[in-house]
RNA sequence: GCGGCUGUGGCGAAAUUGGCAGACGCACUAGACUUAGGAUCUAGCGGGCAACCAUGGGGGUUCAAGUCCCUCCAGCCGCACCA
């Protein structure tokens, strides 16, 4: 552009100075900001603070699409605005850089996830820089950096070393618990702990060895290791948190998830349930998020009730219900605990229902019912989570034969089991009141159980649509009769407490969160094992860095990847805590399994269970299995097979142990893709164990047995034979104790380290604190920094983290609050969830293979017909293209007579990448032809369209994603229109919280607006137009109303409306031909947060030496906005009929009189006197007739 | 089924406390300039010839309702046998 030829000078495009060239000025200012560290946060500072934060991004390989920066732009506007307002702004960015995708990639390619992550971050960073964000990059953090995760581990150690004291209602150091135990034992201690904690006295405690004490303390610590049922995902090879499982499959990847008992680290978030719930009230977060969290915590107030189980022999003859027993039976420990929120309905209880897994089921079932109950329990236990969720409507259950006694009226009530009762909630048992609970009602109806109404009045009929369980007054309920539900609840709670058969209790749905993942790319858990018990490393030993390993998959034994590390051991443990001499046997120990690092699943019991399962399967062979078994036995293959042999945690159908050949027969159900994935995973693990897996379908075995045997024979001959000792070794559990393996290369005084890592949410639970003092090497953040920055003033991100990150981070923050590190109970005052930007996918349709021409209904045209692929543009009427196709076909195939040609057209609809689709939805036909060729759709292609060589696509709004070919890359938008246009346009699209589709066509309006801004400063010849004239009232009014509106808009996060306001302002100033310095100077400052580059450029052009980023936001002055007159709309009966101009301060009576006197209004009055006249000052006049 | 959010022109939307519905922008139409236009400028643009009718449907409160109340419907998101 430097030496433009003279004759082109007159062409507007070639005036360099006059034209707004975003690409040049944006790069220029981004460099200046970087070089001058313009946005480096000052600390310490006397200014008031403002902390504005974006949710921690995971740097994915796909890079940003235009939806991602939406929130970043909004926060950047706020950050820049607050700087102009004189605040010291903390506006940082960093990366949640541990995570599954990088690890999956590592597993596949062997590339270290750190490298993948680094590359992705570099790309992410570049894309962010393109948009001109004002982040203080000197505070960037990455969760995968050891200097960051050192502190994540440090917090973990703190959590491990604290317990929750319900009396002080906060976390306290474990030492205070030890002290309480040594003084009083554990009975009086009000602590949040495991359910099954055994009571002990001070004497007993003091007699325990250090190790026994440590073991007991694990039941109290806020981070603990225990055997729990977890969501095990074989496809991902790890456990998942509850909120990472959706509809029975993993949220990431969609792999099936099964319930499995494993030793796992957990966080005792339940201790904080009440505070997490209560403090929601004070938060300025969206209702939706708060509701989701409330629901997740799931507080219910109710009553714990004890039902005695009737001593059966003495009641054997009592069949009828409500027959008072002669003497209340006093069975020892024969009680069922029930949690109910409706203790007021206790007179309506007609049966109890236990979860099939309930521990008492076995004990109470009568011999007569045993078979049925066992069958039912078996059925329920084998039902997967997915199946259970799928059919909630089918009522199933079984009578145990046992009875319980209603503690209020001594009525005998039958005890049932039913899968609608969840083992994990409450006590796993419910008192069923079919008249007041719809599930109980359904169950009672289905099994013909009695129903006693205990409420009467409106809406109390459970069979009716409008049933309200809490409506009406109590009946059939003794002393409760006549009370409403609320008072009955209170009265009955009081009564059961007096009777000693129950007590009021608050129940929470939230579970402790599983904290370990069997993965490599996460924070190592800073724990080592000594004599099977977990101890945390000393602070001085942190960070515990991720070791180098050769591969990123689980080991052959199914251990987490970290078990591959050489020397994954702690050197001599810290002194002091928990290292007595005594090696307590811990015979009753729940934690025998804690002998093993937490991945370990196969304890003796488990092993036995698998063996039993195998035996069972052996008895119930499928036909195909039976056939193959006889063939394998009968054929002289030279090797011996075993069937249903346990290998690792799997049961292989047929195994030859000498060649390590496994033959699997699947029942045809394995066509399902999920099962297939699981099979592949299973095969992979078995291969890692050195096995060869061959798979046949039932069909193959039953119909082509000879071929199957032939294949097996060939396989066997290929495989080397092993010596028999190996085969024998399979008799012992194959999952070896990893601790003992690791012991092999332990030095003296060395202990094996935990091999699982922390979950994705660990780092993000506190990163916002690290930004306050990101470089601190001696603390996670200094006290000064924490005291000054306090909390996040504005937090912006997607709503998908409602019950994950947003709950866990609140939990950790409260923990740090208890310890006195932070001063705020909540870390984010205001939370906004930005909406999604959707993509607008493009589709085209072809009539090709899907085309049917019929001479008559039963007769299709022969295949040799000349039948091209018709690409039929949208926007054509049916008759238009059908005729065209008809004519064309007849021309090509003269032998077809038109009269017997019948059309039955079906389209093939395909997506096409939106990159080349034009604003008018048209696309070059060659793009479509190329697409069809690539997808091997053969034949001559014919375009049917109104526009030559262009096809009009169909558009549909969908989620923006690569697979839908509708992604818009912000880099492309920036290079075409500039970052300022992108920023303003994203805001202009609509309210921040709402989802809205990206619209490429309307971006031109915003682009034009910025050029109009430029034109207020420069004329066409590139001459500055600024004048020093004093502004007039009109100009001042335009400016000040804009200042006022923009300020209000930013304060209420309504960014779309301020873009409109800017447009109005520029339109009006242009109409006024205003080029006055004072006006434009202020205008630039208020525009700067939205369009910082152009604002800086023009600000500099005005002669300002300092950048605009720290200018002072102009203060609007009400006096410029005052109108001297107001144009009143005069309405008759609410409809505007006329307008009249009156002085703004005119007396209301006078306004009324003049309005009524006007010719226009007299006409409308038609001689009648108005009933009433309302005059709202400077708003409206309404005449009521 | 339960909970939350959202329904306004052809499209994105505005109307902050009940007071002139549709600001601002896109698309569209006509015109100007131009060798040219996917550039720029000017004008028009909810429907209806009009009276009038229009903020998802119906009802209500009010002098006045997109806004408040009741009720129904649709879409999106979340939860889902929670005793």
PDB file of C-alpha atoms in Angstrom, chain A residues 481-644:
ATOM      1  CA  UNK A 481     -57.463 -35.803  64.085  1.00  0.00           C
ATOM      2  CA  UNK A 482     -58.550 -32.396  62.922  1.00  0.00           C
ATOM      3  CA  UNK A 483     -55.076 -30.926  62.718  1.00  0.00           C
ATOM      4  CA  UNK A 484     -53.568 -29.655  59.496  1.00  0.00           C
ATOM      5  CA  UNK A 485     -50.460 -31.355  58.184  1.00  0.00           C
ATOM      6  CA  UNK A 486     -48.024 -28.858  59.605  1.00  0.00           C
ATOM      7  CA  UNK A 487     -49.275 -28.992  63.185  1.00  0.00           C
ATOM      8  CA  UNK A 488     -49.713 -32.754  62.975  1.00  0.00           C
ATOM      9  CA  UNK A 489     -46.060 -33.045  61.950  1.00  0.00           C
ATOM     10  CA  UNK A 490     -44.946 -31.048  64.967  1.00  0.00           C
ATOM     11  CA  UNK A 491     -47.262 -32.875  67.341  1.00  0.00           C
ATOM     12  CA  UNK A 492     -46.261 -36.319  66.121  1.00  0.00           C
ATOM     13  CA  UNK A 493     -42.555 -35.547  66.152  1.00  0.00           C
ATOM     14  CA  UNK A 494     -42.931 -34.505  69.738  1.00  0.00           C
ATOM     15  CA  UNK A 495     -44.914 -37.645  70.547  1.00  0.00           C
ATOM     16  CA  UNK A 496     -42.443 -40.103  69.035  1.00  0.00           C
ATOM     17  CA  UNK A 497     -39.654 -38.440  70.927  1.00  0.00           C
ATOM     18  CA  UNK A 498     -41.600 -38.769  74.160  1.00  0.00           C
ATOM     19  CA  UNK A 499     -42.318 -42.411  73.414  1.00  0.00           C
ATOM     20  CA  UNK A 500     -38.674 -42.950  72.596  1.00  0.00           C
ATOM     21  CA  UNK A 501     -39.474 -44.573  69.278  1.00  0.00           C
ATOM     22  CA  UNK A 502     -38.040 -41.856  67.113  1.00  0.00           C
ATOM     23  CA  UNK A 503     -36.502 -38.436  66.893  1.00  0.00           C
ATOM     24  CA  UNK A 504     -36.515 -35.484  64.549  1.00  0.00           C
ATOM     25  CA  UNK A 505     -33.745 -35.642  62.006  1.00  0.00           C
ATOM     26  CA  UNK A 506     -32.472 -33.695  59.069  1.00  0.00           C
ATOM     27  CA  UNK A 507     -31.390 -35.776  56.131  1.00  0.00           C
ATOM     28  CA  UNK A 508     -29.216 -34.725  53.207  1.00  0.00           C
ATOM     29  CA  UNK A 509     -29.132 -36.306  49.805  1.00  0.00           C
ATOM     30  CA  UNK A 510     -25.617 -35.163  49.004  1.00  0.00           C
ATOM     31  CA  UNK A 511     -22.950 -37.870  49.227  1.00  0.00           C
ATOM     32  CA  UNK A 512     -19.287 -37.535  50.035  1.00  0.00           C
ATOM     33  CA  UNK A 513     -17.457 -36.950  46.813  1.00  0.00           C
ATOM     34  CA  UNK A 514     -15.064 -39.510  45.438  1.00  0.00           C
ATOM     35  CA  UNK A 515     -11.696 -37.870  45.088  1.00  0.00           C
ATOM     36  CA  UNK A 516      -9.426 -40.398  43.380  1.00  0.00           C
ATOM     37  CA  UNK A 517      -9.057 -41.122  39.691  1.00  0.00           C
ATOM     38  CA  UNK A 518      -7.153 -44.029  38.208  1.00  0.00           C
ATOM     39  CA  UNK A 519      -5.399 -41.721  35.824  1.00  0.00           C
ATOM     40  CA  UNK A 520      -2.019 -40.246  35.037  1.00  0.00           C
ATOM     41  CA  UNK A 521      -2.681 -36.654  34.072  1.00  0.00           C
ATOM     42  CA  UNK A 522      -3.768 -35.242  37.408  1.00  0.00           C
ATOM     43  CA  UNK A 523      -2.301 -34.090  40.700  1.00  0.00           C
ATOM     44  CA  UNK A 524      -0.636 -36.976  42.545  1.00  0.00           C
ATOM     45  CA  UNK A 525      -2.280 -37.504  45.894  1.00  0.00           C
ATOM     46  CA  UNK A 526       0.460 -36.765  48.445  1.00  0.00           C
ATOM     47  CA  UNK A 527      -0.052 -39.909  50.448  1.00  0.00           C
ATOM     48  CA  UNK A 528       2.166 -42.867  51.261  1.00  0.00           C
ATOM     49  CA  UNK A 529       1.288 -46.140  52.915  1.00  0.00           C
ATOM     50  CA  UNK A 530       2.813 -47.603  55.985  1.00  0.00           C
ATOM     51  CA  UNK A 531       1.570 -50.981  57.094  1.00  0.00           C
ATOM     52  CA  UNK A 532      -1.373 -50.436  54.850  1.00  0.00           C
ATOM     53  CA  UNK A 533      -2.445 -47.186  56.403  1.00  0.00           C
ATOM     54  CA  UNK A 534      -2.389 -43.893  54.510  1.00  0.00           C
ATOM     55  CA  UNK A 535      -0.328 -40.949  55.749  1.00  0.00           C
ATOM     56  CA  UNK A 536       0.175 -37.614  54.086  1.00  0.00           C
ATOM     57  CA  UNK A 537       3.568 -36.342  53.083  1.00  0.00           C
ATOM     58  CA  UNK A 538       5.032 -33.487  55.026  1.00  0.00           C
ATOM     59  CA  UNK A 539       4.542 -30.003  53.594  1.00  0.00           C
ATOM     60  CA  UNK A 540       8.258 -29.829  53.036  1.00  0.00           C
ATOM     61  CA  UNK A 541       8.016 -32.770  50.656  1.00  0.00           C
ATOM     62  CA  UNK A 542       5.580 -30.998  48.361  1.00  0.00           C
ATOM     63  CA  UNK A 543       5.114 -30.812  45.491  1.00  0.00           C
ATOM     64  CA  UNK A 544       4.966 -34.502  44.900  1.00  0.00           C
ATOM     65  CA  UNK A 545       5.692 -34.338  41.202  1.00  0.00           C
ATOM     66  CA  UNK A 546       4.225 -36.584  38.574  1.00  0.00           C
ATOM     67  CA  UNK A 547       6.757 -39.273  37.750  1.00  0.00           C
ATOM     68  CA  UNK A 548       7.882 -40.089  34.246  1.00  0.00           C
ATOM     69  CA  UNK A 549       6.317 -43.259  32.965  1.00  0.00           C
ATOM     70  CA  UNK A 550       6.745 -45.242  29.803  1.00  0.00           C
ATOM     71  CA  UNK A 551       3.084 -45.549  28.894  1.00  0.00           C
ATOM     72  CA  UNK A 552      -0.063 -43.809  30.005  1.00  0.00           C
ATOM     73  CA  UNK A 553      -2.448 -46.727  30.235  1.00  0.00           C
ATOM     74  CA  UNK A 554      -3.259 -48.781  33.278  1.00  0.00           C
ATOM     75  CA  UNK A 555      -0.749 -51.509  34.025  1.00  0.00           C
ATOM     76  CA  UNK A 556      -1.287 -55.083  32.991  1.00  0.00           C
ATOM     77  CA  UNK A 557      -2.775 -55.704  36.411  1.00  0.00           C
ATOM     78  CA  UNK A 558      -5.220 -52.891  35.969  1.00  0.00           C
ATOM     79  CA  UNK A 559      -3.416 -50.591  38.349  1.00  0.00           C
ATOM     80  CA  UNK A 560      -3.459 -46.861  37.598  1.00  0.00           C
ATOM     81  CA  UNK A 561      -0.737 -45.585  35.291  1.00  0.00           C
ATOM     82  CA  UNK A 562       1.299 -44.189  38.176  1.00  0.00           C
ATOM     83  CA  UNK A 563       2.068 -47.760  39.232  1.00  0.00           C
ATOM     84  CA  UNK A 564       4.310 -47.915  36.172  1.00  0.00           C
ATOM     85  CA  UNK A 565       6.638 -45.383  37.706  1.00  0.00           C
ATOM     86  CA  UNK A 566       9.954 -46.610  38.990  1.00  0.00           C
ATOM     87  CA  UNK A 567      10.581 -45.767  42.597  1.00  0.00           C
ATOM     88  CA  UNK A 568       7.156 -44.349  43.253  1.00  0.00           C
ATOM     89  CA  UNK A 569       7.903 -44.253  46.953  1.00  0.00           C
ATOM     90  CA  UNK A 570       8.133 -41.782  49.719  1.00  0.00           C
ATOM     91  CA  UNK A 571      11.514 -41.447  51.297  1.00  0.00           C
ATOM     92  CA  UNK A 572      11.625 -41.505  55.055  1.00  0.00           C
ATOM     93  CA  UNK A 573       8.313 -40.380  56.409  1.00  0.00           C
ATOM     94  CA  UNK A 574       7.944 -37.217  58.399  1.00  0.00           C
ATOM     95  CA  UNK A 575       8.436 -37.673  62.077  1.00  0.00           C
ATOM     96  CA  UNK A 576       5.860 -37.152  64.692  1.00  0.00           C
ATOM     97  CA  UNK A 577       2.524 -38.197  63.470  1.00  0.00           C
ATOM     98  CA  UNK A 578       1.235 -41.687  63.751  1.00  0.00           C
ATOM     99  CA  UNK A 579       4.440 -43.703  63.772  1.00  0.00           C
ATOM    100  CA  UNK A 580       4.345 -45.982  66.729  1.00  0.00           C
ATOM    101  CA  UNK A 581       6.250 -49.196  66.985  1.00  0.00           C
ATOM    102  CA  UNK A 582       3.263 -51.419  67.389  1.00  0.00           C
ATOM    103  CA  UNK A 583       1.976 -53.146  64.330  1.00  0.00           C
ATOM    104  CA  UNK A 584      -1.668 -53.340  65.253  1.00  0.00           C
ATOM    105  CA  UNK A 585      -3.370 -56.289  63.723  1.00  0.00           C
ATOM    106  CA  UNK A 586      -6.541 -54.329  63.268  1.00  0.00           C
ATOM    107  CA  UNK A 587      -8.480 -57.544  63.152  1.00  0.00           C
ATOM    108  CA  UNK A 588     -11.883 -55.897  62.946  1.00  0.00           C
ATOM    109  CA  UNK A 589     -10.539 -53.390  60.553  1.00  0.00           C
ATOM    110  CA  UNK A 590     -12.772 -52.032  57.915  1.00  0.00           C
ATOM    111  CA  UNK A 591      -9.602 -50.959  56.315  1.00  0.00           C
ATOM    112  CA  UNK A 592      -7.918 -54.245  55.745  1.00  0.00           C
ATOM    113  CA  UNK A 593      -8.181 -53.289  52.146  1.00  0.00           C
ATOM    114  CA  UNK A 594      -6.369 -50.101  52.749  1.00  0.00           C
ATOM    115  CA  UNK A 595      -3.370 -52.339  52.727  1.00  0.00           C
ATOM    116  CA  UNK A 596      -3.501 -51.575  49.102  1.00  0.00           C
ATOM    117  CA  UNK A 597      -3.364 -48.317  47.342  1.00  0.00           C
ATOM    118  CA  UNK A 598      -6.795 -47.241  46.379  1.00  0.00           C
ATOM    119  CA  UNK A 599      -7.100 -48.769  42.926  1.00  0.00           C
ATOM    120  CA  UNK A 600      -7.117 -52.223  44.413  1.00  0.00           C
ATOM    121  CA  UNK A 601     -10.420 -53.960  43.889  1.00  0.00           C
ATOM    122  CA  UNK A 602      -9.898 -57.643  44.289  1.00  0.00           C
ATOM    123  CA  UNK A 603      -9.853 -58.551  47.893  1.00  0.00           C
ATOM    124  CA  UNK A 604     -10.504 -62.077  48.988  1.00  0.00           C
ATOM    125  CA  UNK A 605     -14.222 -61.524  49.246  1.00  0.00           C
ATOM    126  CA  UNK A 606     -14.440 -60.033  45.815  1.00  0.00           C
ATOM    127  CA  UNK A 607     -12.369 -62.851  44.397  1.00  0.00           C
ATOM    128  CA  UNK A 608     -14.704 -65.344  45.955  1.00  0.00           C
ATOM    129  CA  UNK A 609     -17.693 -63.548  44.534  1.00  0.00           C
ATOM    130  CA  UNK A 610     -16.278 -63.661  41.048  1.00  0.00           C
ATOM    131  CA  UNK A 611     -15.505 -67.343  41.390  1.00  0.00           C
ATOM    132  CA  UNK A 612     -19.049 -67.978  42.471  1.00  0.00           C
ATOM    133  CA  UNK A 613     -20.378 -66.035  39.563  1.00  0.00           C
ATOM    134  CA  UNK A 614     -18.239 -68.127  37.264  1.00  0.00           C
ATOM    135  CA  UNK A 615     -19.586 -71.329  38.758  1.00  0.00           C
ATOM    136  CA  UNK A 616     -23.083 -70.082  38.274  1.00  0.00           C
ATOM    137  CA  UNK A 617     -22.446 -69.211  34.654  1.00  0.00           C
ATOM    138  CA  UNK A 618     -20.969 -72.648  34.101  1.00  0.00           C
ATOM    139  CA  UNK A 619     -24.277 -74.120  35.186  1.00  0.00           C
ATOM    140  CA  UNK A 620     -26.294 -71.908  32.892  1.00  0.00           C
ATOM    141  CA  UNK A 621     -24.622 -72.335  29.564  1.00  0.00           C
ATOM    142  CA  UNK A 622     -26.106 -70.904  26.416  1.00  0.00           C
ATOM    143  CA  UNK A 623     -26.689 -73.298  23.535  1.00  0.00           C
ATOM    144  CA  UNK A 624     -23.752 -71.918  21.634  1.00  0.00           C
ATOM    145  CA  UNK A 625     -21.474 -72.234  24.646  1.00  0.00           C
ATOM    146  CA  UNK A 626     -22.602 -75.781  25.194  1.00  0.00           C
ATOM    147  CA  UNK A 627     -22.002 -76.670  21.558  1.00  0.00           C
ATOM    148  CA  UNK A 628     -18.536 -75.185  21.573  1.00  0.00           C
ATOM    149  CA  UNK A 629     -17.659 -76.775  24.881  1.00  0.00           C
ATOM    150  CA  UNK A 630     -18.448 -80.247  23.569  1.00  0.00           C
ATOM    151  CA  UNK A 631     -16.484 -79.503  20.428  1.00  0.00           C
ATOM    152  CA  UNK A 632     -13.488 -78.262  22.387  1.00  0.00           C
ATOM    153  CA  UNK A 633     -13.570 -81.314  24.608  1.00  0.00           C
ATOM    154  CA  UNK A 634     -14.200 -83.718  21.799  1.00  0.00           C
ATOM    155  CA  UNK A 635     -11.857 -82.324  19.196  1.00  0.00           C
ATOM    156  CA  UNK A 636      -8.301 -83.383  19.428  1.00  0.00           C
ATOM    157  CA  UNK A 637      -6.823 -79.908  19.618  1.00  0.00           C
ATOM    158  CA  UNK A 638      -3.911 -81.053  21.703  1.00  0.00           C
ATOM    159  CA  UNK A 639      -4.699 -78.636  24.480  1.00  0.00           C
ATOM    160  CA  UNK A 640      -7.046 -78.571  27.386  1.00  0.00           C
ATOM    161  CA  UNK A 641      -9.670 -75.887  27.767  1.00  0.00           C
ATOM    162  CA  UNK A 642     -11.390 -74.558  30.835  1.00  0.00           C
ATOM    163  CA  UNK A 643     -14.684 -72.834  30.709  1.00  0.00           C
ATOM    164  CA  UNK A 644     -15.858 -69.817  32.687  1.00  0.00           C
TER     165      UNK A 644
END
